[in-house]
Each structure stands twice: as structure tokens, then as C-alpha cells.
Amino acid sequence: MSYIAKPKFHHPNLPRNSLGLTRRDYEGAMSTLCAGCGHDSVSAAIVEACFELNLPAHKLAKMSGIGCSSKTPTYFLSKSHGFNSVHGRMPSVATGANLANNELKYIGVSGDGDTASIGFGQFAHAVRRQVDMLYIVENNGTYGLTKGQFSATNDRVSLGRKGQKNAFDSIDLAAMAIQLGASFVGRGFSGDKEQLVPMIKAALSHKGFAFIDVISPCVTFNNHNGSTKSFEFFRDNERSITATDYIAPREAITAEYEEGSVIDVTLHDSSRVRLRKLDANYDPSDSAAALQHIMKHEELGEVATGLLYLNVEDTELKEKMDMVNVPLNSLGVAELRPDNNKLESINKSLR
Amino acid sequence: MSLEEQTEKKEQRPRAPYMKPTDISDPNYFHKVVDCQWACPAHTPVPEYIRMIAQQKYTEAYMINWESNVFPGVLGRTCDRPCEPACRRGRIEEKPVAICRLKRVAADHRGDIEHLMPDIAQKNGRRVACIGGGPASLTVARDLIPLGYEVVVFDRDSRGGGMMRSQIPAFRLPESVLNEEVDRILNFGAKTHFNHDVKSLKKVLDEDFDAVFVGTGAPKGRDIDIPGRLEVQDNFHIGIDWLMSVAFEHTSKIGKKVIVLGGGNTAMDCCRTAKRLGGEDVKVIVRSPFDEMKASPWEIEDAQNEDIEILNNHVPERFLVENGKLTGIVFQKVKPEYDETGRRKLVPTGDDPVVVACDDVLCAIGQENHFPWIERDIGLEFDEWDMPVVDRTTFQSTNPRVFFGGDAAFGPENIIWAVAHGHQAAISIDQFCQSKDVNERPAPDVTLISQKMGMHEWSYHNDISNEERYAVPHAEKVSALKDIKLEVELGFDERMAFEEAMRCLNCDVQTVFEDVKCIECDACVDICPVDCINFIKNGEETDVRSRLRVPALDDDQSLYVSDTLPTGRIMVKDEDVCLHCGLCAERCPTAAWDMSQFLLKEGQAKNQRQVA
């Protein structure tokens, strides 16, 4: 870890967004993760996405559990709200926060241990309930904080640092999210911000549960030959299914593409996602096909990346539960306490 | 066409205009990154001596300066500071590091240096004449005497120092500081002929000198030719002549109302001197607009602080004379107009002429070279402007025995240029006297040493200060204006010097990239506080510059380009505003980045010797 604070000086020509802020204004504290950790790149991608979306930092909450990944909310958006919860319990805290104040955007950052092991049950139900949030898993296939044991997402064929074999099959979190009903599922790579940043922007503009599985190599415990989550292996075996362009509301589309090669999807806030299909047969609105596609690549020892599944028709948690359209924390005594007549009529109905 | 010919032709065809990997083994590459050192005519290793000052190693800091620029005490007060506008700090915040003032700190606080002076070699039998005893000649003497040369210095004044003594007032440069640095060189064993005005170069050449160095400066102040000029002889003074006569204490007073004509540094010295010799109402009146005055901004500021009024856009028209005595000057008011090429023309505004009353006029509108003492039949060519033809690299004239330097070579500049010329001329003279090619120049002495001490520890201080530039304290104004010898600037004390030194960005500690180690994890891109690191597709330079995270608009600032990396991209670092904080290297998991100190010492006559 570095002992000095990041100098406050920034490039004099650094672009400013519509709020008059530079991307440096979206940063957080100095990272204490290992040098070269993929997680820091994910933090940088979140910073970039929020800057480009002109998001006011105080309109956003960062949620996390325990692990290297869950430390990272400290390292971005220092002016946002945040909650660092118990191991694997971020989804329930995020669900509660979301119900209490749905005017904030929620970014949950978790890891493969926090999501695929201790928090697997919590994760499943947050997906199933369509909590309106962006859930990012910084997936490195290893327990870095406890010095490199296999995690549940480590591929069966992937070897440990000293050549140890893995006895179990891995959990594919993207496939799992599709199966559990997430309405936005993508997979990215910490080393490829060109792909990751637009995907985060789209996910933050999406209403409902957006899940991004980010392969984020652990440089210390899982970046060796024989690992399937190393920088080198991933770059060699990644298969991008779709390239995502995020198009802000009212922004003109300039590039032209061959008919049938792009799919435009309008999101809830009238921004659009343009998916350039790199695999002509791919249909990102078909969950069964998406799953099949992911499995097919897995069989070949490859990893499918890009925006894998998108459904803008489904409703999110608060709509499903038919709740009031204002944040619960804004409801006062008048709204929450029935007057005498009302109480009387309620009581009467129960007699 | 045969197959061979075709292949040959194909190879000669220009390749796609892609950027080639930067050759960091070329000393010029990293030298250029050290903006201050690159801008300094003498190429003094600025960040290295600033670091020494921060560590209170004033003697070491002084010696780094002394070896490179010979007069640290003088220059720490009077340098034109080309380094400061170049300073990288000035591009990331408002003001550059106070480099010049820090140099003075080294001079003010240093310890004994006698034991650090070079050994004087046995006499080699060669004799070199230096005509003029100013900074250029003294630099030649300093470089050549230790090598065994006998150096004979001629000067028309009674002491050495040249314009440093005659043109710079004592309230800017105390005599004791000047004497010490001049005498140190003369004490190496120079033979001096002071009060000796050389009237003929031919005569000097006829003596048995192996080489002659001409460092006579630009000694002729420009006169003004407007009506009434001949009638005001007694109260009209050429600026540099008047300053000299004040310096040698021939002049000690001036009228109450004084006009200084001109807007350069000599004008600033004239008006401030006049203020100390009895001038009560002193005005600087200049033809050009205020923003285009030639004087250094800080000298203008100092003059204004002493209540000197500056009138701009005023062109002198004629002198007013009553009963044979100067009473004032009539000025025409003008305004600047610029044509498409940006050339300025001063056109009359049509306003009534302005009359400014005065008792004395100091004329500081420029100075010129003057070589009436050089015969034109000694094989020394003069050009169409009556300037000697001098080689820009070797400083040799067309008479191979005669070398020029300082203002005498290419017209008025300033002390640091004179020193730089002196070093180069000394190299040439040394070569010439050994019958070697003067075009063979010694290579600079270059080292590049990693500063890594541990995982995230460096042997330089990378946690730079966020403070703004510190102002130098000044002497109290009332007493300063009473005493012409009282130095106005007091210099930084040790505390302030430390704080100011911590503003230096350590531009000499270079970011060195080893592409074979890079795993393209992006950690350096993510951490860089000034967004200067990029991993992008190659292309031609203008294209690459436009595609960076923050486009690199300043073509004078280099791009550091790597070879192609495994993903087919290249690493491109824009050197422009790099803070040299080392965070890229701290966050690099494979040590593909390293912070290495680049120390370049210009080649001098002695280096040539060691090589030979």
C-alpha cells in the first residue's frame, strides 16, 4: 500500500461534466489493496461511469459486505452514502435501504466469497426480488484476504498457486443471476474499461436488479500460469458476445451499423443501450438462449463477456410490492398514523 | 526491375507513420523532461540542488551550482531565470518553484568550500588572453586554469566582474557577494591587467597567446535622436554608463524629478537607483504597452513597490529646454496595432502631446556591441550588422585563435548565457590548444539510478507540498530607499527555503517503463493523479496525441511511447504535467514502472581531458 495521499493536483485540461466536476471529484481514499489489484480498476470504472453520467455523489449509496472487494467502496465516491455490512449480508441491507429511500441509486460491491459462498442465499433473494440496484461482483476466484484458498467461482480446471487441484465445479454467477430472474446481467473484465464503463453506465440507468460479474484478477494469489482468472488467461479466452454503447438521453447516435447487427434498447430513464452483436445469432432478450450461450463457451474453456441478458419489461421490487411512490423515510406522522376514524374502521373490519 | 531491387525499394518505402518506442538511452529524452534544467543555458541540475537544500545540504547545493553556473551567489539574486517559466509546477498551479531564490539560499547558508575547489594542474605552457573581466571571461578562466593554462584577464575597470559590477546596483547584488565569487576564480592564479583598455586585438594576437577570448559584453548604451538632445548634455545620461559611474562612486546624486526612458531591466535598475540618489519623482516612460515591456515581471514589481510610476504607450518627441536647461520631455501618446502576422505598430492616438517635467533623463533604451578596437584585417570576419562571425557551437571566430562569448558574441543577453558561452568556449580553446578538432564536444555526464528502497519507499521525497509559492521577504522600504547599498531582498530563511523546496516536483526522478514486465492491469492508469498514462492503439503522433485520456496539446512536451504490448496496444505517457509522484510505480504489481533519478552534468573542458 502507498503511504502518501494521492496528490490533489489534477490535469489542468481535465474535462468537466454538467455538474462542473472532474472525474477526480468522484474518487475516494487511497486504496490499500495490493498493487495491481483488479478491484482498483473496477473502482476506477465506477468513478468514470458516475462522472460521465453526471451523477451527484450524494444521490448514491455504496453497499458492501466483507472481503477485498467489499473494502473498495472506500476508494471511490467519497462524498456518497455507504454501508459496510456483515459478511454476505449486503443484499438484505441494500434491500432495506432501497425500500427506505428509493431516490438514491444503489451500488453493491461484493466478491466471490461474499456472494457465492457466505452470502449466496442473500444474493439469490435480492435477485429474485428485483431490488433496484447495481450489484457488482469483483470475481477473482480466490480468497485473497485469507491468503489464496479456492473460492466457489474458481473453475474446476484452475490450479492453485502451488499447483493444487480444485475438487469442485465452479458457480457461474452470471448464469445464476439470469436463472434467478435478474433483468440486467453482464460480464466484464477489470482490464477492459472500454467494455466495462458503458456497461456500468447502462446498469446504473436500468430500473431493477442489474448484475455485473467482473473478472478482476488477484495479482497476489491467482495470477499465475494454470489459473483461469489471470490477466493472461482471461485475455486469451475471453469471448465478447456484445459490445455495449451507452447513449445518454437526447444524445444523438452518430455511428451507423449494418442492419441486424445492432439492438437498441431504451431504458427506464429514456437513455438507450446499443448492443453491437459480435455473435450474429445472439439474442440478449432470451434468457434461455443466453444461458445456453454461456454454457457453450464454458464447455470450450472460454468466458462469454458483454451484456448477456437484458429485460426492460420486468418491474422492480417496490412496484411488485405496490408500495407508495415516495421514499418511506419521507413519510411523516400524518401519513403513517391513521386518524381515529380510520382506526375505528380498521378495528371494525376486524371484529 | 529485379526482385532484389524491388525488395530494396519496398524497404525504403515509408512505413505506416506509427510512433516508435522512445529511446530513453538518448540523454536528450530525459533531459528535456527536466524542464528547468533543459531551459537553463548552463543546464544546471536544478531539482538535484533543490533536494540538497531541503536536506539542509547547502554546501553540496552550492557546489552543484558552482560547477555548472560559476556564480551561484550572484545568479541567485540577479538571474533572468529562464528556468522558472519552464517549471512544470507552473503548469499544474499558478506559480513555478522559486528556483532562483533557492539558489541564493544555497549561497547564503553554505559552509566552507575551499577544500572542494579543483586542484590546479601543473602549467602546461599554454597562454590564453581573456579580454573583458565579466562572467564569460571568468568562466573561461575557471575552466582552463585548473587544466594548467595560464590565463591573462584584461579589463578597463579597476576590478573584475564586468557588467555584474558596473550595471547591477548594490541594493540587488551586494559587493561582498560579487567580490567573493569573482575573486575565487582570480585566486586560482589568473594574471590580471585591470584599468587596461585593450585598444587593439592585433597587438594582443602579436603577443604569444595561444588563444584569445573576447568577452567584452555589449558596452555601448543606445542614444536617442530627438530635437533638443544636444542642448541637454548635462542632464542626459546613458543608463548603463550612469549605473557604472554610480557603481564606482563617481556619481552620488541626481535631480528631484527624473525620467527613465525604456522598459527593460536596465531601466528598472536606473529608476530604483535614482530613487536612492535623491530622485523624488521618478517615472519610467516606455513606448510599448505595459504587458510588452522587456523587463522581468519581478523587477517591474519591485520598482512599482518603490512608488515608481510607469507610463506606457508614450513616445518621446522632443526635449524641453529653458535658458539652456532641461525642463522636461514632450511625449506623443500611441496605441499598439497588430497586423495579421502579429507584428506590432505603434500608431498615434491623436491625443494632445503630454509634457512631463524633469531635471534629469536616464536613457535605457537598449545597448549594443562595439568593436572599434578589433582591426578588420586580421582574418576576423564581421557580418552585415558589424558583428563578428562566431560559430554557435564552438564560439570560434573566423580567426581560429580568437573566440567570443557572452554579450560580445551574439548581442545582449544575460549572465547565465555568458556563463554557458564561457564553458563552451573553454572546451573549444582547450581542443584548439591541443590541435584537436573544436567540433568534437565532450559528452554530458549522465546517470540514471533507481530510487527504489522498498515496496513503496523511494530515496526521494515524493509527497510534494500543496503550498503556493512563498514570497521573499524584503527590507523595510524607508530604510532601503535611504541606503543604496542595503540589499532589498532578504532571501528565504531556512524554514521558508525548506517549504519552498518541497514544492519542487522532482522532475529529474524519471518514470522508466519496461514493456516486457507489463501485464496491462491498468493500475498505473487508475492511480495517476494527472491522467498522463494511457494504453491505446498505435498511430501517428498527432492522432495518438488526440486520443489520450486528456489530449496532449503541447507539442513541445514529449510522449513516452513503449513497444507493442501483448494486447497489441502501446503505453503512451504524456510527460507534460507528470507530478513524478511515483504512484504509477507504487501501484505497479510487476515493477514495470520504476522511478530513476536522471542526473545530467554538461560536458566541460575537464571532461574532454579525461576522455582524451
PDB file of N, CA, C and O in Angstrom, chain A residues 1-4 6-14 23-24 30-31 33-36 40-41 44 193 223 231 235, chain B residues 89 91-92 456 462-464 466 519-523 526-527 529-531 549-550 567 569 577 579 583 586-587 589:
ATOM      1  N   MET A   1       0.832  -1.199   0.000  1.00  0.00           N
ATOM      2  CA  MET A   1       0.000   0.000   0.000  1.00  0.00           C
ATOM      3  C   MET A   1       0.865   1.247   0.000  1.00  0.00           C
ATOM      4  O   MET A   1       1.979   1.256   0.518  1.00  0.00           O
ATOM      5  N   SER A   2       0.367   2.276  -0.609  1.00  0.00           N
ATOM      6  CA  SER A   2       1.125   3.521  -0.670  1.00  0.00           C
ATOM      7  C   SER A   2       0.928   4.306   0.611  1.00  0.00           C
ATOM      8  O   SER A   2      -0.157   4.312   1.173  1.00  0.00           O
ATOM      9  N   TYR A   3       1.997   4.976   1.045  1.00  0.00           N
ATOM     10  CA  TYR A   3       1.894   5.726   2.289  1.00  0.00           C
ATOM     11  C   TYR A   3       1.521   7.176   2.058  1.00  0.00           C
ATOM     12  O   TYR A   3       1.169   7.876   2.979  1.00  0.00           O
ATOM     13  N   ILE A   4       1.616   7.630   0.808  1.00  0.00           N
ATOM     14  CA  ILE A   4       1.292   9.031   0.571  1.00  0.00           C
ATOM     15  C   ILE A   4      -0.133   9.149   0.053  1.00  0.00           C
ATOM     16  O   ILE A   4      -0.676   8.220  -0.527  1.00  0.00           O
ATOM     17  N   LYS A   6      -2.896  10.591  -2.518  1.00  0.00           N
ATOM     18  CA  LYS A   6      -2.816  10.945  -3.923  1.00  0.00           C
ATOM     19  C   LYS A   6      -2.786  12.474  -4.040  1.00  0.00           C
ATOM     20  O   LYS A   6      -3.639  13.147  -3.448  1.00  0.00           O
ATOM     21  N   PRO A   7      -1.786  13.025  -4.746  1.00  0.00           N
ATOM     22  CA  PRO A   7      -1.713  14.497  -4.819  1.00  0.00           C
ATOM     23  C   PRO A   7      -3.026  15.085  -5.326  1.00  0.00           C
ATOM     24  O   PRO A   7      -3.702  14.503  -6.175  1.00  0.00           O
ATOM     25  N   LYS A   8      -3.382  16.247  -4.776  1.00  0.00           N
ATOM     26  CA  LYS A   8      -4.660  16.846  -5.162  1.00  0.00           C
ATOM     27  C   LYS A   8      -4.594  17.507  -6.537  1.00  0.00           C
ATOM     28  O   LYS A   8      -5.617  17.819  -7.133  1.00  0.00           O
ATOM     29  N   PHE A   9      -3.379  17.752  -7.006  1.00  0.00           N
ATOM     30  CA  PHE A   9      -3.269  18.396  -8.321  1.00  0.00           C
ATOM     31  C   PHE A   9      -3.825  17.491  -9.405  1.00  0.00           C
ATOM     32  O   PHE A   9      -3.596  16.286  -9.406  1.00  0.00           O
ATOM     33  N   HIS A  10      -4.566  18.087 -10.344  1.00  0.00           N
ATOM     34  CA  HIS A  10      -5.044  17.293 -11.470  1.00  0.00           C
ATOM     35  C   HIS A  10      -4.666  17.972 -12.767  1.00  0.00           C
ATOM     36  O   HIS A  10      -4.191  19.110 -12.775  1.00  0.00           O
ATOM     37  N   HIS A  11      -4.871  17.265 -13.864  1.00  0.00           N
ATOM     38  CA  HIS A  11      -4.512  17.818 -15.165  1.00  0.00           C
ATOM     39  C   HIS A  11      -5.312  19.092 -15.408  1.00  0.00           C
ATOM     40  O   HIS A  11      -6.544  19.094 -15.232  1.00  0.00           O
ATOM     41  N   PRO A  12      -4.637  20.192 -15.805  1.00  0.00           N
ATOM     42  CA  PRO A  12      -5.376  21.448 -15.989  1.00  0.00           C
ATOM     43  C   PRO A  12      -6.466  21.354 -17.061  1.00  0.00           C
ATOM     44  O   PRO A  12      -7.435  22.096 -17.011  1.00  0.00           O
ATOM     45  N   ASN A  13      -6.328  20.435 -18.005  1.00  0.00           N
ATOM     46  CA  ASN A  13      -7.345  20.317 -19.065  1.00  0.00           C
ATOM     47  C   ASN A  13      -8.328  19.184 -18.816  1.00  0.00           C
ATOM     48  O   ASN A  13      -9.001  18.716 -19.738  1.00  0.00           O
ATOM     49  N   LEU A  14      -8.406  18.714 -17.595  1.00  0.00           N
ATOM     50  CA  LEU A  14      -9.304  17.599 -17.294  1.00  0.00           C
ATOM     51  C   LEU A  14     -10.751  18.010 -17.598  1.00  0.00           C
ATOM     52  O   LEU A  14     -11.193  19.064 -17.173  1.00  0.00           O
ATOM     53  N   ARG A  23     -13.443  14.030 -13.123  1.00  0.00           N
ATOM     54  CA  ARG A  23     -13.528  12.648 -12.643  1.00  0.00           C
ATOM     55  C   ARG A  23     -12.800  12.497 -11.316  1.00  0.00           C
ATOM     56  O   ARG A  23     -13.161  11.649 -10.505  1.00  0.00           O
ATOM     57  N   ARG A  24     -11.825  13.378 -11.067  1.00  0.00           N
ATOM     58  CA  ARG A  24     -11.116  13.314  -9.781  1.00  0.00           C
ATOM     59  C   ARG A  24     -12.061  13.587  -8.607  1.00  0.00           C
ATOM     60  O   ARG A  24     -11.814  13.135  -7.487  1.00  0.00           O
ATOM     61  N   MET A  30      -7.239   6.691  -0.762  1.00  0.00           N
ATOM     62  CA  MET A  30      -6.182   5.910  -1.390  1.00  0.00           C
ATOM     63  C   MET A  30      -6.416   4.428  -1.117  1.00  0.00           C
ATOM     64  O   MET A  30      -6.674   4.027   0.012  1.00  0.00           O
ATOM     65  N   SER A  31      -6.311   3.604  -2.147  1.00  0.00           N
ATOM     66  CA  SER A  31      -6.530   2.168  -1.983  1.00  0.00           C
ATOM     67  C   SER A  31      -5.441   1.534  -1.129  1.00  0.00           C
ATOM     68  O   SER A  31      -4.279   1.884  -1.222  1.00  0.00           O
ATOM     69  N   LEU A  33      -5.354  -1.858  -1.206  1.00  0.00           N
ATOM     70  CA  LEU A  33      -5.259  -3.200  -1.802  1.00  0.00           C
ATOM     71  C   LEU A  33      -3.865  -3.395  -2.398  1.00  0.00           C
ATOM     72  O   LEU A  33      -3.091  -2.449  -2.541  1.00  0.00           O
ATOM     73  N   CYS A  34      -3.564  -4.664  -2.769  1.00  0.00           N
ATOM     74  CA  CYS A  34      -2.260  -4.939  -3.358  1.00  0.00           C
ATOM     75  C   CYS A  34      -2.094  -4.118  -4.642  1.00  0.00           C
ATOM     76  O   CYS A  34      -3.061  -3.866  -5.360  1.00  0.00           O
ATOM     77  N   ALA A  35      -0.853  -3.744  -4.925  1.00  0.00           N
ATOM     78  CA  ALA A  35      -0.570  -3.029  -6.170  1.00  0.00           C
ATOM     79  C   ALA A  35      -0.993  -3.895  -7.355  1.00  0.00           C
ATOM     80  O   ALA A  35      -0.657  -5.075  -7.409  1.00  0.00           O
ATOM     81  N   GLY A  36      -1.751  -3.327  -8.248  1.00  0.00           N
ATOM     82  CA  GLY A  36      -2.155  -4.048  -9.455  1.00  0.00           C
ATOM     83  C   GLY A  36      -3.449  -4.814  -9.311  1.00  0.00           C
ATOM     84  O   GLY A  36      -3.880  -5.490 -10.248  1.00  0.00           O
ATOM     85  N   ASP A  40      -9.105  -2.286  -8.031  1.00  0.00           N
ATOM     86  CA  ASP A  40      -8.878  -0.848  -8.166  1.00  0.00           C
ATOM     87  C   ASP A  40      -9.327  -0.346  -9.539  1.00  0.00           C
ATOM     88  O   ASP A  40      -9.771   0.789  -9.684  1.00  0.00           O
ATOM     89  N   SER A  41      -9.190  -1.207 -10.539  1.00  0.00           N
ATOM     90  CA  SER A  41      -9.644  -0.818 -11.870  1.00  0.00           C
ATOM     91  C   SER A  41     -11.163  -0.761 -11.925  1.00  0.00           C
ATOM     92  O   SER A  41     -11.741   0.065 -12.628  1.00  0.00           O
ATOM     93  N   ALA A  44     -12.093   2.425 -10.477  1.00  0.00           N
ATOM     94  CA  ALA A  44     -11.859   3.497 -11.448  1.00  0.00           C
ATOM     95  C   ALA A  44     -12.950   3.522 -12.507  1.00  0.00           C
ATOM     96  O   ALA A  44     -13.358   4.588 -12.968  1.00  0.00           O
ATOM     97  N   LYS A 193     -11.741  -1.405 -19.627  1.00  0.00           N
ATOM     98  CA  LYS A 193     -12.729  -0.376 -19.249  1.00  0.00           C
ATOM     99  C   LYS A 193     -13.578   0.050 -20.433  1.00  0.00           C
ATOM    100  O   LYS A 193     -14.683   0.533 -20.258  1.00  0.00           O
ATOM    101  N   ASN A 223      -2.865 -15.109 -10.133  1.00  0.00           N
ATOM    102  CA  ASN A 223      -2.497 -14.540 -11.438  1.00  0.00           C
ATOM    103  C   ASN A 223      -1.340 -15.330 -12.050  1.00  0.00           C
ATOM    104  O   ASN A 223      -0.523 -14.817 -12.775  1.00  0.00           O
ATOM    105  N   PHE A 231      -4.757 -12.386 -15.634  1.00  0.00           N
ATOM    106  CA  PHE A 231      -4.860 -11.421 -16.730  1.00  0.00           C
ATOM    107  C   PHE A 231      -4.650 -12.112 -18.076  1.00  0.00           C
ATOM    108  O   PHE A 231      -5.396 -11.919 -19.027  1.00  0.00           O
ATOM    109  N   ARG A 235      -7.465 -12.778 -20.994  1.00  0.00           N
ATOM    110  CA  ARG A 235      -7.358 -12.072 -22.286  1.00  0.00           C
ATOM    111  C   ARG A 235      -7.371 -13.068 -23.450  1.00  0.00           C
ATOM    112  O   ARG A 235      -7.937 -12.786 -24.508  1.00  0.00           O
TER     113      ARG A 235
ATOM    114  N   ARG B  89       5.770  22.966 -12.380  1.00  0.00           N
ATOM    115  CA  ARG B  89       4.823  23.376 -11.332  1.00  0.00           C
ATOM    116  C   ARG B  89       3.922  24.508 -11.836  1.00  0.00           C
ATOM    117  O   ARG B  89       2.746  24.578 -11.469  1.00  0.00           O
ATOM    118  N   ARG B  91       2.635  24.741 -14.554  1.00  0.00           N
ATOM    119  CA  ARG B  91       1.578  24.239 -15.424  1.00  0.00           C
ATOM    120  C   ARG B  91       0.491  23.505 -14.662  1.00  0.00           C
ATOM    121  O   ARG B  91      -0.577  23.245 -15.198  1.00  0.00           O
ATOM    122  N   ILE B  92       0.763  23.151 -13.415  1.00  0.00           N
ATOM    123  CA  ILE B  92      -0.291  22.469 -12.645  1.00  0.00           C
ATOM    124  C   ILE B  92      -0.907  23.402 -11.617  1.00  0.00           C
ATOM    125  O   ILE B  92      -1.953  23.111 -11.057  1.00  0.00           O
ATOM    126  N   HIS B 456       7.154   0.419  -1.235  1.00  0.00           N
ATOM    127  CA  HIS B 456       6.625   1.736  -1.565  1.00  0.00           C
ATOM    128  C   HIS B 456       7.470   2.817  -0.945  1.00  0.00           C
ATOM    129  O   HIS B 456       6.968   3.800  -0.431  1.00  0.00           O
ATOM    130  N   ASN B 462       8.582  11.879  -2.422  1.00  0.00           N
ATOM    131  CA  ASN B 462       7.566  12.010  -3.478  1.00  0.00           C
ATOM    132  C   ASN B 462       6.283  12.664  -3.005  1.00  0.00           C
ATOM    133  O   ASN B 462       5.376  12.897  -3.783  1.00  0.00           O
ATOM    134  N   ASP B 463       6.215  12.959  -1.708  1.00  0.00           N
ATOM    135  CA  ASP B 463       4.997  13.565  -1.168  1.00  0.00           C
ATOM    136  C   ASP B 463       5.158  15.084  -1.220  1.00  0.00           C
ATOM    137  O   ASP B 463       5.505  15.733  -0.248  1.00  0.00           O
ATOM    138  N   ILE B 464       4.847  15.633  -2.414  1.00  0.00           N
ATOM    139  CA  ILE B 464       5.142  17.051  -2.621  1.00  0.00           C
ATOM    140  C   ILE B 464       4.167  17.961  -1.874  1.00  0.00           C
ATOM    141  O   ILE B 464       3.073  17.548  -1.527  1.00  0.00           O
ATOM    142  N   ASN B 466       1.563  21.017  -1.243  1.00  0.00           N
ATOM    143  CA  ASN B 466       0.484  21.665  -1.992  1.00  0.00           C
ATOM    144  C   ASN B 466       0.502  23.175  -1.835  1.00  0.00           C
ATOM    145  O   ASN B 466      -0.365  23.868  -2.340  1.00  0.00           O
ATOM    146  N   ILE B 519       1.843  -6.215 -17.387  1.00  0.00           N
ATOM    147  CA  ILE B 519       0.745  -7.161 -17.602  1.00  0.00           C
ATOM    148  C   ILE B 519      -0.540  -6.422 -17.967  1.00  0.00           C
ATOM    149  O   ILE B 519      -1.623  -7.007 -17.968  1.00  0.00           O
ATOM    150  N   GLU B 520      -0.429  -5.128 -18.223  1.00  0.00           N
ATOM    151  CA  GLU B 520      -1.568  -4.303 -18.661  1.00  0.00           C
ATOM    152  C   GLU B 520      -2.747  -4.394 -17.695  1.00  0.00           C
ATOM    153  O   GLU B 520      -3.885  -4.591 -18.111  1.00  0.00           O
ATOM    154  N   CYS B 521      -2.472  -4.253 -16.418  1.00  0.00           N
ATOM    155  CA  CYS B 521      -3.542  -4.347 -15.422  1.00  0.00           C
ATOM    156  C   CYS B 521      -4.236  -3.016 -15.233  1.00  0.00           C
ATOM    157  O   CYS B 521      -5.263  -2.955 -14.553  1.00  0.00           O
ATOM    158  N   ASP B 522      -3.687  -1.937 -15.783  1.00  0.00           N
ATOM    159  CA  ASP B 522      -4.305  -0.611 -15.689  1.00  0.00           C
ATOM    160  C   ASP B 522      -4.081   0.107 -14.364  1.00  0.00           C
ATOM    161  O   ASP B 522      -4.599   1.205 -14.163  1.00  0.00           O
ATOM    162  N   ALA B 523      -3.344  -0.508 -13.439  1.00  0.00           N
ATOM    163  CA  ALA B 523      -3.207   0.102 -12.105  1.00  0.00           C
ATOM    164  C   ALA B 523      -2.591   1.492 -12.200  1.00  0.00           C
ATOM    165  O   ALA B 523      -3.006   2.419 -11.506  1.00  0.00           O
ATOM    166  N   ASP B 526      -5.092   4.003 -13.469  1.00  0.00           N
ATOM    167  CA  ASP B 526      -6.102   4.331 -12.462  1.00  0.00           C
ATOM    168  C   ASP B 526      -5.568   5.268 -11.390  1.00  0.00           C
ATOM    169  O   ASP B 526      -6.295   6.120 -10.893  1.00  0.00           O
ATOM    170  N   ILE B 527      -4.317   5.121 -11.027  1.00  0.00           N
ATOM    171  CA  ILE B 527      -3.808   5.903  -9.896  1.00  0.00           C
ATOM    172  C   ILE B 527      -3.278   7.261 -10.330  1.00  0.00           C
ATOM    173  O   ILE B 527      -3.279   8.204  -9.536  1.00  0.00           O
ATOM    174  N   PRO B 529      -2.508  10.761 -10.802  1.00  0.00           N
ATOM    175  CA  PRO B 529      -3.343  11.899 -10.418  1.00  0.00           C
ATOM    176  C   PRO B 529      -3.559  12.900 -11.560  1.00  0.00           C
ATOM    177  O   PRO B 529      -4.473  13.710 -11.492  1.00  0.00           O
ATOM    178  N   VAL B 530      -2.710  12.842 -12.565  1.00  0.00           N
ATOM    179  CA  VAL B 530      -2.825  13.830 -13.647  1.00  0.00           C
ATOM    180  C   VAL B 530      -3.136  13.177 -14.999  1.00  0.00           C
ATOM    181  O   VAL B 530      -2.923  13.788 -16.046  1.00  0.00           O
ATOM    182  N   ASP B 531      -3.615  11.944 -14.966  1.00  0.00           N
ATOM    183  CA  ASP B 531      -4.089  11.263 -16.175  1.00  0.00           C
ATOM    184  C   ASP B 531      -3.087  11.294 -17.317  1.00  0.00           C
ATOM    185  O   ASP B 531      -3.443  11.610 -18.449  1.00  0.00           O
ATOM    186  N   ARG B 549      -6.231  10.140 -22.737  1.00  0.00           N
ATOM    187  CA  ARG B 549      -7.275  10.418 -21.724  1.00  0.00           C
ATOM    188  C   ARG B 549      -7.517  11.917 -21.614  1.00  0.00           C
ATOM    189  O   ARG B 549      -8.646  12.373 -21.537  1.00  0.00           O
ATOM    190  N   VAL B 550      -6.420  12.660 -21.546  1.00  0.00           N
ATOM    191  CA  VAL B 550      -6.508  14.108 -21.716  1.00  0.00           C
ATOM    192  C   VAL B 550      -5.600  14.413 -22.902  1.00  0.00           C
ATOM    193  O   VAL B 550      -4.399  14.186 -22.824  1.00  0.00           O
ATOM    194  N   THR B 567      -1.405  -7.093 -25.761  1.00  0.00           N
ATOM    195  CA  THR B 567      -2.749  -6.878 -26.305  1.00  0.00           C
ATOM    196  C   THR B 567      -2.715  -6.091 -27.613  1.00  0.00           C
ATOM    197  O   THR B 567      -3.769  -5.749 -28.148  1.00  0.00           O
ATOM    198  N   ARG B 569      -1.592  -3.131 -27.928  1.00  0.00           N
ATOM    199  CA  ARG B 569      -1.602  -1.689 -27.683  1.00  0.00           C
ATOM    200  C   ARG B 569      -0.184  -1.218 -27.335  1.00  0.00           C
ATOM    201  O   ARG B 569       0.742  -2.010 -27.199  1.00  0.00           O
ATOM    202  N   VAL B 577       2.416  17.150 -17.681  1.00  0.00           N
ATOM    203  CA  VAL B 577       2.148  17.577 -16.306  1.00  0.00           C
ATOM    204  C   VAL B 577       2.385  16.469 -15.272  1.00  0.00           C
ATOM    205  O   VAL B 577       1.853  16.517 -14.166  1.00  0.00           O
ATOM    206  N   LEU B 579       3.561  14.533 -12.266  1.00  0.00           N
ATOM    207  CA  LEU B 579       3.998  15.072 -10.972  1.00  0.00           C
ATOM    208  C   LEU B 579       5.227  14.345 -10.438  1.00  0.00           C
ATOM    209  O   LEU B 579       5.756  14.707  -9.400  1.00  0.00           O
ATOM    210  N   LEU B 583       3.492   7.246  -7.987  1.00  0.00           N
ATOM    211  CA  LEU B 583       2.377   6.354  -7.654  1.00  0.00           C
ATOM    212  C   LEU B 583       2.196   5.273  -8.719  1.00  0.00           C
ATOM    213  O   LEU B 583       1.784   4.162  -8.412  1.00  0.00           O
ATOM    214  N   GLU B 586       4.429   2.716  -7.605  1.00  0.00           N
ATOM    215  CA  GLU B 586       3.977   2.086  -6.355  1.00  0.00           C
ATOM    216  C   GLU B 586       2.824   1.120  -6.602  1.00  0.00           C
ATOM    217  O   GLU B 586       2.696   0.105  -5.931  1.00  0.00           O
ATOM    218  N   ARG B 587       1.963   1.431  -7.554  1.00  0.00           N
ATOM    219  CA  ARG B 587       0.793   0.591  -7.811  1.00  0.00           C
ATOM    220  C   ARG B 587       1.080  -0.488  -8.862  1.00  0.00           C
ATOM    221  O   ARG B 587       0.186  -1.276  -9.184  1.00  0.00           O
ATOM    222  N   PRO B 589       2.228  -3.906 -10.090  1.00  0.00           N
ATOM    223  CA  PRO B 589       2.496  -5.174  -9.416  1.00  0.00           C
ATOM    224  C   PRO B 589       3.769  -5.857  -9.915  1.00  0.00           C
ATOM    225  O   PRO B 589       4.265  -6.780  -9.275  1.00  0.00           O
TER     226      PRO B 589
END
